[in-house]
Amino acid sequence: MKIDVLSLFPEMFEGVFGSSILKKAAEKQAVSYKVTNFRDYADNKHSTVDDYPYGGGAGMVLKAQPIFDAVEALKGQGELTPRVVLLCPQGERYTQKKAEELAEEEHLIFICGHYEGYDERIREHVVTDEISIGDFVLTGGELGAMVIIDSVVRLLPGVLGNVDSPILDSYSSGLLEHPHYTRPADFRGMKVPDPLISGNHKKIDEWRMKESLRRTWVRRPDLLDSYELSEVEKKLLSEIKKED
């Protein structure tokens, strides 16, 4: 996968792309990153990328020209047709399903804005997706882009050590993930649940399924509205409701 980022603050991405899973993914050649300062594409002598909004109002608006030219330049560097993602509070709320969708692409371009907003012509004629990572406002789109890129790259084949890891993640299955434990089995009197140390894989799987359902029921019951329960899961959920 090829990932391009348009930002006025490229230095913000150095630590993120040079650390942890994102760094390893690049070393494995599963992905390449490039961050471009779209100020470099401004066509005026002062390299300004924003201007006052027509009709008046508070704040400044990002101009169409620098972003149009920057995206066109990035598109012209390859044969792939990229998805162009605009980070903005008005976009669709980001989900694991969207991450899985974007992970199927070969080229992604992220536009990170600042100031009051974007010239509407950018939305109408440049971008393919508008995404918000939550119902809150950030200073700019950089942190949102980092979140999305991290969640997408970890889904690429060969990036994570265990091929089952992304499949078993919370939200990927439709439910929240079950609790995890590691050694020692008894830490300060707090013990690991018996099924996990029983050696009985059937009991382990049933415990994990039940605890995944329990955690979803307690923390995110809304997820169950769109989740199709199996007969076994219906039975376990019924037990959970009685226990709680």
XYZ file of N, CA and C in Angstrom:
732
model
N 0.837 -1.185 0.000
C 0.000 0.000 0.000
C 0.879 1.245 0.000
N 0.421 2.258 -0.733
C 1.085 3.553 -0.752
C 0.208 4.552 -0.009
N 0.785 5.252 0.971
C 0.036 6.235 1.748
C 0.696 7.599 1.619
N -0.075 8.562 1.142
C 0.368 9.957 1.066
C -0.442 10.780 2.048
N 0.229 11.726 2.682
C -0.442 12.628 3.614
C -0.126 14.068 3.207
N -1.167 14.875 3.121
C -0.999 16.305 2.879
C -1.212 17.035 4.194
N -0.187 17.743 4.652
C -0.249 18.395 5.959
C 0.615 19.647 5.955
N 0.215 20.617 6.744
C 1.037 21.812 6.954
C 2.111 21.572 8.008
N 2.035 20.419 8.697
C 2.987 20.098 9.759
C 3.522 18.679 9.583
N 4.317 18.442 8.524
C 4.830 17.092 8.242
C 5.631 16.489 9.383
N 6.281 17.339 10.190
C 7.121 16.832 11.270
C 6.320 16.056 12.311
N 5.023 16.278 12.376
C 4.195 15.567 13.344
C 4.178 14.069 13.093
N 4.456 13.651 11.864
C 4.334 12.235 11.498
C 5.641 11.455 11.659
N 6.730 12.147 11.921
C 8.030 11.469 11.955
C 8.085 10.378 13.022
N 7.678 10.706 14.242
C 7.720 9.711 15.313
C 6.728 8.583 15.107
N 5.564 8.899 14.547
C 4.515 7.890 14.347
C 4.921 6.879 13.276
N 5.384 7.377 12.131
C 5.766 6.476 11.042
C 7.093 5.768 11.312
N 7.878 6.306 12.256
C 9.181 5.717 12.550
C 9.193 4.859 13.789
N 8.017 4.434 14.254
C 7.943 3.653 15.491
C 6.994 2.465 15.342
N 7.220 1.470 16.194
C 6.281 0.362 16.411
C 5.846 -0.331 15.113
N 4.572 -0.686 15.051
C 4.038 -1.474 13.939
C 4.144 -0.729 12.614
N 3.931 0.584 12.627
C 3.991 1.338 11.373
C 5.397 1.314 10.786
N 6.400 1.391 11.640
C 7.783 1.290 11.173
C 8.067 -0.104 10.625
N 7.650 -1.126 11.363
C 7.894 -2.507 10.929
C 7.193 -2.807 9.606
N 5.986 -2.247 9.433
C 5.243 -2.463 8.190
C 6.004 -1.901 6.997
N 6.615 -0.736 7.181
C 7.407 -0.140 6.106
C 8.664 -0.955 5.845
N 9.291 -1.456 6.909
C 10.497 -2.275 6.751
C 10.187 -3.570 6.016
N 8.975 -4.085 6.209
C 8.554 -5.301 5.510
C 8.050 -5.001 4.102
N 8.062 -3.729 3.721
C 7.604 -3.262 2.409
C 6.130 -3.560 2.166
N 5.383 -3.606 3.269
C 3.934 -3.748 3.136
C 3.285 -2.412 2.836
N 4.011 -1.328 3.151
C 3.460 0.011 2.972
C 4.604 1.008 2.814
N 4.315 2.099 2.115
C 5.270 3.218 2.051
C 4.526 4.488 2.430
N 5.232 5.404 3.101
C 4.617 6.646 3.554
C 5.333 7.838 2.919
N 4.555 8.857 2.627
C 5.139 10.122 2.179
C 4.258 11.243 2.701
N 4.859 12.220 3.357
C 4.121 13.366 3.888
C 4.547 14.609 3.108
N 3.579 15.284 2.539
C 3.832 16.467 1.711
C 3.219 17.696 2.361
N 3.995 18.760 2.427
C 3.470 20.038 2.905
C 2.793 20.727 1.727
N 1.462 20.805 1.789
C 0.775 21.375 0.623
C 0.985 22.878 0.482
N 1.648 23.491 1.459
C 2.043 24.890 1.297
C 3.021 25.034 0.126
N 3.764 23.971 -0.150
C 4.725 23.994 -1.261
C 4.031 24.181 -2.607
N 2.731 23.936 -2.647
C 1.982 24.053 -3.909
C 1.232 25.381 -4.033
N 1.365 26.244 -3.037
C 0.698 27.546 -3.109
C 1.259 28.351 -4.275
N 0.392 29.003 -5.032
C 0.824 29.707 -6.241
C 0.999 31.201 -6.033
N 1.208 31.640 -4.801
C 1.416 33.061 -4.530
C 2.767 33.254 -3.847
N 3.297 34.461 -3.898
C 4.663 34.706 -3.434
C 4.829 34.542 -1.925
N 3.752 34.631 -1.181
C 3.822 34.470 0.270
C 3.490 33.041 0.726
N 3.187 32.165 -0.216
C 2.856 30.757 0.069
C 1.702 30.621 1.052
N 0.714 31.487 0.933
C -0.462 31.384 1.805
C -1.404 30.309 1.279
N -1.996 29.575 2.206
C -2.899 28.488 1.827
C -4.325 28.720 2.328
N -4.546 29.856 3.002
C -5.869 30.136 3.544
C -6.273 31.570 3.214
N -7.565 31.836 3.350
C -8.073 33.176 3.065
C -9.363 33.376 3.841
N -9.846 34.630 3.857
C -11.085 34.945 4.566
C -12.280 34.316 3.858
N -13.286 33.881 4.583
C -14.457 33.268 3.948
C -15.352 34.296 3.276
N -15.860 33.964 2.097
C -16.880 34.802 1.477
C -18.088 34.880 2.395
N -18.670 36.053 2.511
C -19.828 36.233 3.364
C -19.483 36.598 4.785
N -18.158 36.614 5.097
C -17.730 36.977 6.438
C -17.821 35.827 7.422
N -17.431 36.081 8.637
C -17.461 35.052 9.673
C -16.096 34.867 10.297
N -16.087 34.099 11.364
C -14.849 33.877 12.107
C -13.957 32.866 11.394
N -12.642 33.004 11.595
C -11.699 32.009 11.109
C -11.328 32.168 9.657
N -10.383 31.346 9.245
C -9.877 31.337 7.877
C -10.236 30.014 7.219
N -10.274 30.011 5.893
C -10.665 28.831 5.126
C -9.516 28.406 4.218
N -9.233 27.101 4.174
C -8.188 26.599 3.293
C -8.594 26.791 1.835
N -7.690 27.315 1.054
C -7.951 27.595 -0.351
C -7.971 26.303 -1.175
N -8.701 26.328 -2.247
C -8.809 25.148 -3.109
C -7.511 24.866 -3.869
N -6.884 25.910 -4.387
C -5.767 25.729 -5.322
C -4.617 24.855 -4.797
N -4.047 25.129 -3.620
C -2.911 24.300 -3.186
C -3.266 22.822 -3.040
N -4.444 22.543 -2.519
C -4.831 21.144 -2.303
C -5.167 20.467 -3.630
N -5.860 21.153 -4.526
C -6.121 20.600 -5.856
C -4.802 20.223 -6.533
N -3.853 21.158 -6.541
C -2.591 20.915 -7.240
C -1.780 19.813 -6.573
N -1.791 19.763 -5.242
C -1.028 18.735 -4.531
C -1.590 17.343 -4.817
N -2.908 17.215 -4.760
C -3.533 15.910 -5.023
C -3.296 15.492 -6.470
N -3.436 16.420 -7.399
C -3.204 16.099 -8.811
C -1.769 15.641 -9.040
N -0.807 16.258 -8.341
C 0.595 15.853 -8.466
C 0.806 14.440 -7.934
N 0.181 14.125 -6.807
C 0.326 12.783 -6.235
C -0.338 11.730 -7.104
N -1.471 12.073 -7.683
C -2.147 11.137 -8.578
C -1.307 10.858 -9.822
N -0.589 11.865 -10.255
C 0.197 11.727 -11.474
C 1.457 10.917 -11.316
N 1.797 10.537 -10.074
C 3.030 9.797 -9.821
C 2.878 8.281 -9.964
N 1.671 7.828 -10.244
C 1.465 6.382 -10.386
C 0.240 6.069 -11.218
N 0.053 4.791 -11.470
C -1.070 4.354 -12.287
C -2.306 4.037 -11.456
N -2.151 3.980 -10.141
C -3.259 3.608 -9.271
C -4.220 4.775 -9.092
N -5.502 4.463 -8.941
C -6.491 5.487 -8.617
C -6.664 5.512 -7.106
N -6.223 6.585 -6.450
C -6.240 6.586 -4.982
C -7.595 6.936 -4.391
N -7.829 6.500 -3.163
C -8.915 7.021 -2.332
C -8.364 8.264 -1.659
N -9.103 9.346 -1.710
C -8.658 10.607 -1.127
C -9.530 10.899 0.085
N -8.932 10.846 1.257
C -9.662 10.951 2.518
C -9.489 12.340 3.116
N -10.598 13.004 3.366
C -10.596 14.317 4.008
C -10.937 14.128 5.484
N -10.069 14.592 6.368
C -10.344 14.529 7.803
C -11.150 15.757 8.197
N -12.360 15.541 8.709
C -13.192 16.680 9.084
C -14.279 16.250 10.065
N -14.734 17.157 10.945
C -15.759 16.819 11.933
C -17.094 16.425 11.320
N -17.353 16.871 10.084
C -18.642 16.562 9.447
C -18.651 15.219 8.723
N -17.509 14.532 8.688
C -17.421 13.272 7.959
C -18.118 12.126 8.667
N -18.188 10.979 7.984
C -18.787 9.796 8.598
C -17.918 9.341 9.760
N -18.562 8.837 10.800
C -17.806 8.405 11.975
C -17.006 7.152 11.633
N -15.744 7.153 12.020
C -14.830 6.068 11.675
C -15.141 4.808 12.459
N -15.074 3.665 11.783
C -15.348 2.368 12.395
C -14.330 1.338 11.918
N -14.319 0.192 12.584
C -13.450 -0.901 12.158
C -13.829 -1.380 10.767
N -15.100 -1.357 10.457
C -15.548 -1.754 9.115
C -14.934 -0.857 8.058
N -14.856 0.441 8.333
C -14.238 1.375 7.386
C -12.751 1.099 7.269
N -12.103 0.768 8.386
C -10.679 0.425 8.353
C -10.443 -0.775 7.440
N -11.288 -1.782 7.565
C -11.154 -2.978 6.735
C -11.378 -2.647 5.262
N -12.289 -1.735 4.996
C -12.548 -1.302 3.622
C -11.329 -0.580 3.037
N -10.768 0.334 3.789
C -9.609 1.090 3.311
C -8.376 0.201 3.159
N -8.290 -0.839 3.973
C -7.145 -1.746 3.906
C -7.091 -2.528 2.600
N -8.179 -2.531 1.849
C -8.220 -3.209 0.554
C -7.652 -2.343 -0.570
N -7.421 -1.062 -0.287
C -6.945 -0.131 -1.317
C -5.431 -0.241 -1.495
N -4.955 0.223 -2.647
C -3.523 0.216 -2.931
C -2.881 1.586 -2.718
N -3.700 2.642 -2.750
C -3.153 3.993 -2.589
C -4.172 4.841 -1.839
N -3.738 5.438 -0.745
C -4.579 6.332 0.046
C -3.908 7.693 0.161
N -4.700 8.744 0.000
C -4.222 10.107 0.223
C -5.060 10.723 1.334
N -4.403 11.250 2.364
C -5.094 11.885 3.481
C -4.846 13.393 3.440
N -5.918 14.165 3.537
C -5.816 15.623 3.575
C -6.093 16.087 4.995
N -5.093 16.719 5.606
C -5.220 17.191 6.984
C -5.385 18.704 6.983
N -6.537 19.173 7.370
C -6.815 20.593 7.338
C -6.559 21.288 8.658
N -6.573 22.595 8.609
C -6.472 23.452 9.792
C -7.403 24.631 9.576
N -7.425 25.519 10.527
C -8.235 26.731 10.444
C -9.725 26.397 10.535
N -10.570 27.257 9.972
C -12.012 27.112 10.138
C -12.599 25.979 9.297
N -12.003 25.737 8.141
C -12.547 24.677 7.295
C -11.914 24.684 5.920
N -12.552 23.945 5.001
C -12.050 23.817 3.643
C -12.964 24.576 2.675
N -12.382 25.083 1.596
C -13.203 25.543 0.484
C -14.049 24.355 0.017
N -15.347 24.559 -0.103
C -16.272 23.460 -0.388
C -15.938 22.727 -1.684
N -15.276 23.395 -2.605
C -14.939 22.748 -3.879
C -13.942 21.607 -3.704
N -13.185 21.638 -2.612
C -12.297 20.514 -2.298
C -13.130 19.276 -2.005
N -14.169 19.438 -1.189
C -15.062 18.322 -0.863
C -15.750 17.783 -2.106
N -16.208 18.689 -2.940
C -17.042 18.310 -4.081
C -16.270 17.662 -5.221
N -14.986 18.039 -5.395
C -14.283 17.622 -6.605
C -12.969 16.885 -6.388
N -12.498 16.779 -5.153
C -11.207 16.133 -4.910
C -11.344 14.852 -4.105
N -12.109 14.895 -3.023
C -12.110 13.787 -2.059
C -13.100 12.690 -2.448
N -12.793 11.487 -1.995
C -13.707 10.351 -2.154
C -14.387 9.996 -0.846
N -13.730 10.331 0.281
C -14.258 9.991 1.602
C -14.028 11.154 2.559
N -15.037 11.444 3.382
C -14.877 12.390 4.485
C -15.059 11.610 5.783
N -14.067 11.685 6.668
C -14.076 10.848 7.863
C -13.831 11.693 9.115
N -14.590 11.378 10.162
C -14.378 11.942 11.493
C -14.073 10.796 12.440
N -13.093 10.976 13.328
C -12.783 9.897 14.277
C -13.617 9.988 15.543
N -14.510 10.967 15.630
C -15.371 11.062 16.802
C -16.070 12.402 16.870
N -17.007 12.504 17.777
C -17.805 13.721 17.907
C -17.100 14.750 18.787
N -15.973 15.213 18.304
C -15.220 16.253 18.984
C -14.367 16.943 17.931
N -13.821 18.092 18.283
C -13.052 18.878 17.316
C -11.589 18.946 17.737
N -10.687 18.671 16.794
C -9.248 18.776 17.015
C -8.709 20.025 16.328
N -7.488 20.401 16.684
C -6.871 21.571 16.074
C -6.657 21.372 14.578
N -6.334 20.160 14.198
C -6.111 19.848 12.791
C -6.388 18.391 12.506
N -6.222 17.996 11.258
C -6.546 16.628 10.857
C -5.433 15.623 11.054
N -4.258 16.087 11.505
C -3.106 15.189 11.589
C -3.331 14.016 12.543
N -3.825 14.291 13.736
C -4.026 13.206 14.713
C -5.062 12.211 14.214
N -6.108 12.700 13.576
C -7.112 11.809 13.001
C -6.524 10.925 11.920
N -5.676 11.503 11.067
C -5.033 10.721 10.006
C -4.141 9.640 10.596
N -3.423 9.968 11.670
C -2.559 8.981 12.319
C -3.373 7.807 12.846
N -4.503 8.115 13.463
C -5.372 7.062 13.996
C -5.836 6.137 12.873
N -6.305 6.712 11.794
C -6.822 5.909 10.683
C -5.710 5.086 10.044
N -4.564 5.708 9.806
C -3.455 4.996 9.171
C -2.998 3.822 10.034
N -2.892 4.029 11.336
C -2.498 2.938 12.230
C -3.487 1.783 12.153
N -4.779 2.103 12.176
C -5.802 1.048 12.179
C -5.873 0.312 10.850
N -5.473 0.968 9.764
C -5.490 0.349 8.437
C -4.244 -0.501 8.211
N -3.092 0.054 8.522
C -1.825 -0.632 8.233
C -1.716 -1.949 8.983
N -2.202 -2.007 10.214
C -2.100 -3.237 10.997
C -2.929 -4.369 10.399
N -3.852 -4.028 9.488
C -4.668 -5.038 8.828
C -4.020 -5.600 7.573
N -2.953 -4.976 7.100
C -2.315 -5.440 5.865
C -1.654 -6.801 6.084
N -1.702 -7.665 5.085
C -1.125 -9.008 5.220
C 0.345 -8.965 5.631
N 0.671 -9.766 6.653
C 2.051 -9.902 7.083
C 2.546 -8.856 8.052
N 1.728 -7.849 8.357
C 2.189 -6.773 9.238
C 2.238 -7.234 10.690
N 1.166 -7.858 11.173
C 1.153 -8.378 12.540
C 1.748 -9.773 12.569
N 2.383 -10.109 13.677
C 3.040 -11.406 13.781
C 2.081 -12.575 13.707
N 0.895 -12.417 14.308
C -0.100 -13.485 14.334
C -1.201 -13.146 13.335
N -1.431 -14.027 12.363
C -2.406 -13.735 11.312
C -3.820 -13.618 11.862
N -4.064 -14.208 13.046
C -5.404 -14.146 13.623
C -5.649 -12.865 14.409
N -4.591 -12.125 14.729
C -4.735 -10.957 15.595
C -5.769 -9.958 15.103
N -5.711 -9.498 13.837
C -6.706 -8.518 13.404
C -8.111 -9.083 13.318
N -8.221 -10.394 13.092
C -9.538 -11.018 12.981
C -10.226 -11.059 14.333
N -9.432 -11.266 15.405
C -9.974 -11.431 16.745
C -10.105 -10.114 17.500
N -9.667 -9.022 16.900
C -9.763 -7.726 17.560
C -11.201 -7.367 17.891
N -11.357 -6.515 18.927
C -12.671 -5.952 19.197
C -13.185 -5.262 17.943
N -14.480 -5.381 17.693
C -15.196 -4.778 16.569
C -15.062 -5.584 15.280
N -13.920 -6.266 15.048
C -13.789 -7.027 13.807
C -14.799 -8.163 13.757
N -15.043 -8.794 14.906
C -16.000 -9.897 14.953
C -17.429 -9.400 15.127
N -17.569 -8.128 15.463
C -18.894 -7.579 15.764
C -19.137 -7.452 17.257
N -18.246 -8.063 18.059
C -18.351 -8.004 19.516
C -17.056 -7.455 20.093
N -17.100 -7.018 21.343
C -15.878 -6.636 22.029
C -15.084 -7.879 22.395
N -13.776 -7.747 22.419
C -12.913 -8.893 22.683
C -12.984 -9.312 24.147
N -12.792 -10.598 24.382
C -12.805 -11.161 25.732
C -11.576 -10.703 26.515
N -11.584 -10.816 27.853
C -10.419 -10.460 28.675
C -9.226 -11.382 28.401
N -8.047 -10.874 28.675
C -6.813 -11.642 28.517
C -6.070 -11.731 29.848
N -5.318 -12.818 30.029
C -4.483 -13.004 31.214
C -3.155 -13.624 30.789
N -2.111 -13.391 31.601
C -0.837 -14.052 31.380
C -0.251 -14.438 32.736
N 0.927 -15.043 32.757
C 1.532 -15.509 33.997
C 1.915 -14.341 34.908
N 1.846 -14.550 36.232
C 1.531 -15.790 36.952
C 0.026 -16.029 37.048
N -0.343 -17.279 37.310
C -1.752 -17.637 37.425
C -2.395 -17.052 38.676
N -1.570 -16.776 39.679
C -2.051 -16.171 40.924
C -1.172 -14.970 41.231
N -1.704 -13.774 41.095
C -0.965 -12.544 41.359
C -1.644 -11.796 42.494
N -0.977 -11.789 43.651
C -1.493 -11.118 44.843
C -2.907 -11.591 45.213
N -3.117 -12.852 45.032
C -4.416 -13.428 45.363
C -5.455 -13.293 44.271
N -5.122 -12.603 43.171
C -6.038 -12.461 42.033
C -5.709 -13.552 41.030
N -6.653 -14.458 40.831
C -6.374 -15.666 40.058
C -6.966 -15.614 38.652
N -6.268 -16.283 37.748
C -6.756 -16.445 36.375
C -7.962 -17.382 36.396
N -9.016 -17.089 35.642
C -10.182 -17.977 35.613
C -9.794 -19.417 35.288
N -10.415 -20.346 35.982
C -10.075 -21.767 35.859
C -10.118 -22.305 34.429
N -11.133 -21.965 33.606
C -11.178 -22.539 32.253
C -9.912 -22.273 31.443
N -9.271 -21.106 31.655
C -8.109 -20.743 30.850
C -6.873 -21.569 31.185
N -6.831 -22.158 32.363
C -5.672 -22.977 32.743
C -6.047 -24.456 32.823
N -7.216 -24.787 32.297
C -7.693 -26.174 32.356
C -7.050 -27.053 31.296
N -6.580 -26.452 30.198
C -6.052 -27.250 29.092
C -7.138 -27.792 28.194
N -8.387 -27.531 28.548
C -9.525 -28.008 27.760
C -9.921 -26.907 26.772
N -9.599 -27.104 25.498
C -9.807 -26.052 24.503
C -11.290 -25.737 24.280
N -12.136 -26.724 24.455
C -13.571 -26.480 24.320
C -14.055 -25.539 25.422
N -13.600 -25.785 26.651
C -13.971 -24.906 27.771
C -13.395 -23.508 27.598
N -12.164 -23.447 27.086
C -11.523 -22.147 26.861
C -12.310 -21.336 25.838
N -12.664 -21.983 24.711
C -13.409 -21.289 23.661
C -14.769 -20.814 24.159
N -15.433 -21.660 24.955
C -16.753 -21.291 25.473
C -16.629 -20.131 26.455
N -15.591 -20.161 27.318
C -15.380 -19.062 28.270
C -15.134 -17.761 27.526
N -14.281 -17.802 26.501
C -13.963 -16.597 25.734
C -15.189 -16.055 25.014
N -15.986 -16.949 24.458
C -17.197 -16.516 23.774
C -18.155 -15.836 24.749
N -18.315 -16.460 25.917
C -19.243 -15.914 26.906
C -18.760 -14.568 27.438
N -17.460 -14.447 27.692
C -16.934 -13.197 28.235
C -16.925 -12.088 27.186
N -16.765 -12.460 25.933
C -16.885 -11.479 24.858
C -18.308 -10.940 24.793
N -19.270 -11.831 24.908
C -20.673 -11.417 24.947
C -20.969 -10.581 26.185
N -20.433 -10.993 27.325
C -20.671 -10.254 28.570
C -20.113 -8.827 28.467
N -18.893 -8.720 27.980
C -18.260 -7.404 27.875
C -19.041 -6.503 26.909
N -19.527 -7.094 25.831
C -20.319 -6.320 24.862
C -21.650 -5.904 25.478
N -22.298 -6.813 26.182
C -23.588 -6.533 26.818
C -23.463 -5.413 27.848
N -22.365 -5.428 28.611
C -22.178 -4.439 29.672
C -21.712 -3.097 29.117
N -20.773 -3.123 28.183
C -20.120 -1.883 27.757
C -20.699 -1.286 26.470
N -21.094 -2.133 25.528
C -21.597 -1.637 24.250
C -22.802 -2.456 23.786
N -23.899 -2.429 24.531
C -25.068 -3.234 24.147
C -25.614 -2.867 22.767
N -25.322 -1.656 22.294
C -25.791 -1.243 20.968
C -25.220 -2.117 19.857
N -24.030 -2.707 20.085
C -23.426 -3.564 19.064
C -24.244 -4.829 18.824
N -24.961 -5.255 19.845
C -25.752 -6.484 19.719
C -26.969 -6.286 18.823
N -27.365 -5.023 18.608
C -28.528 -4.750 17.758
C -28.297 -5.183 16.320
N -27.040 -5.123 15.875
C -26.727 -5.472 14.485
C -25.940 -6.774 14.376
N -25.813 -7.483 15.498
C -25.050 -8.725 15.506
C -26.000 -9.918 15.504
N -25.776 -10.846 14.594
C -26.642 -12.029 14.499
C -26.100 -13.130 15.411
N -26.790 -13.363 16.503
C -26.358 -14.354 17.480
C -26.634 -15.777 17.001
N -25.664 -16.663 17.248
C -25.895 -18.082 17.003
C -26.747 -18.628 18.143
N -27.221 -19.850 18.005
C -28.026 -20.451 19.059
C -27.224 -20.592 20.349
N -25.949 -20.944 20.216
C -25.091 -21.070 21.395
C -24.921 -19.712 22.062
N -24.703 -18.668 21.254
C -24.518 -17.327 21.806
C -25.794 -16.817 22.467
N -26.939 -17.150 21.903
C -28.213 -16.762 22.520
C -28.334 -17.378 23.914
N -27.948 -18.643 24.018
C -28.008 -19.338 25.307
C -27.056 -18.690 26.313
N -25.848 -18.400 25.866
C -24.866 -17.782 26.762
C -25.299 -16.382 27.186
N -25.856 -15.626 26.263
C -26.296 -14.272 26.593
C -27.444 -14.300 27.594
N -28.305 -15.277 27.446
C -29.402 -15.436 28.396
C -28.862 -15.706 29.793
N -27.823 -16.546 29.875
C -27.186 -16.832 31.164
C -26.554 -15.565 31.747
N -25.922 -14.796 30.901
C -25.263 -13.559 31.344
C -26.259 -12.592 31.933
N -27.381 -12.416 31.267
C -28.412 -11.480 31.740
C -28.942 -11.918 33.105
N -29.087 -13.210 33.324
C -29.545 -13.725 34.610
C -28.508 -13.504 35.699
N -27.217 -13.701 35.321
C -26.119 -13.537 36.292
C -25.925 -12.079 36.678
N -26.117 -11.193 35.727
C -25.902 -9.760 35.990
C -27.134 -9.079 36.578
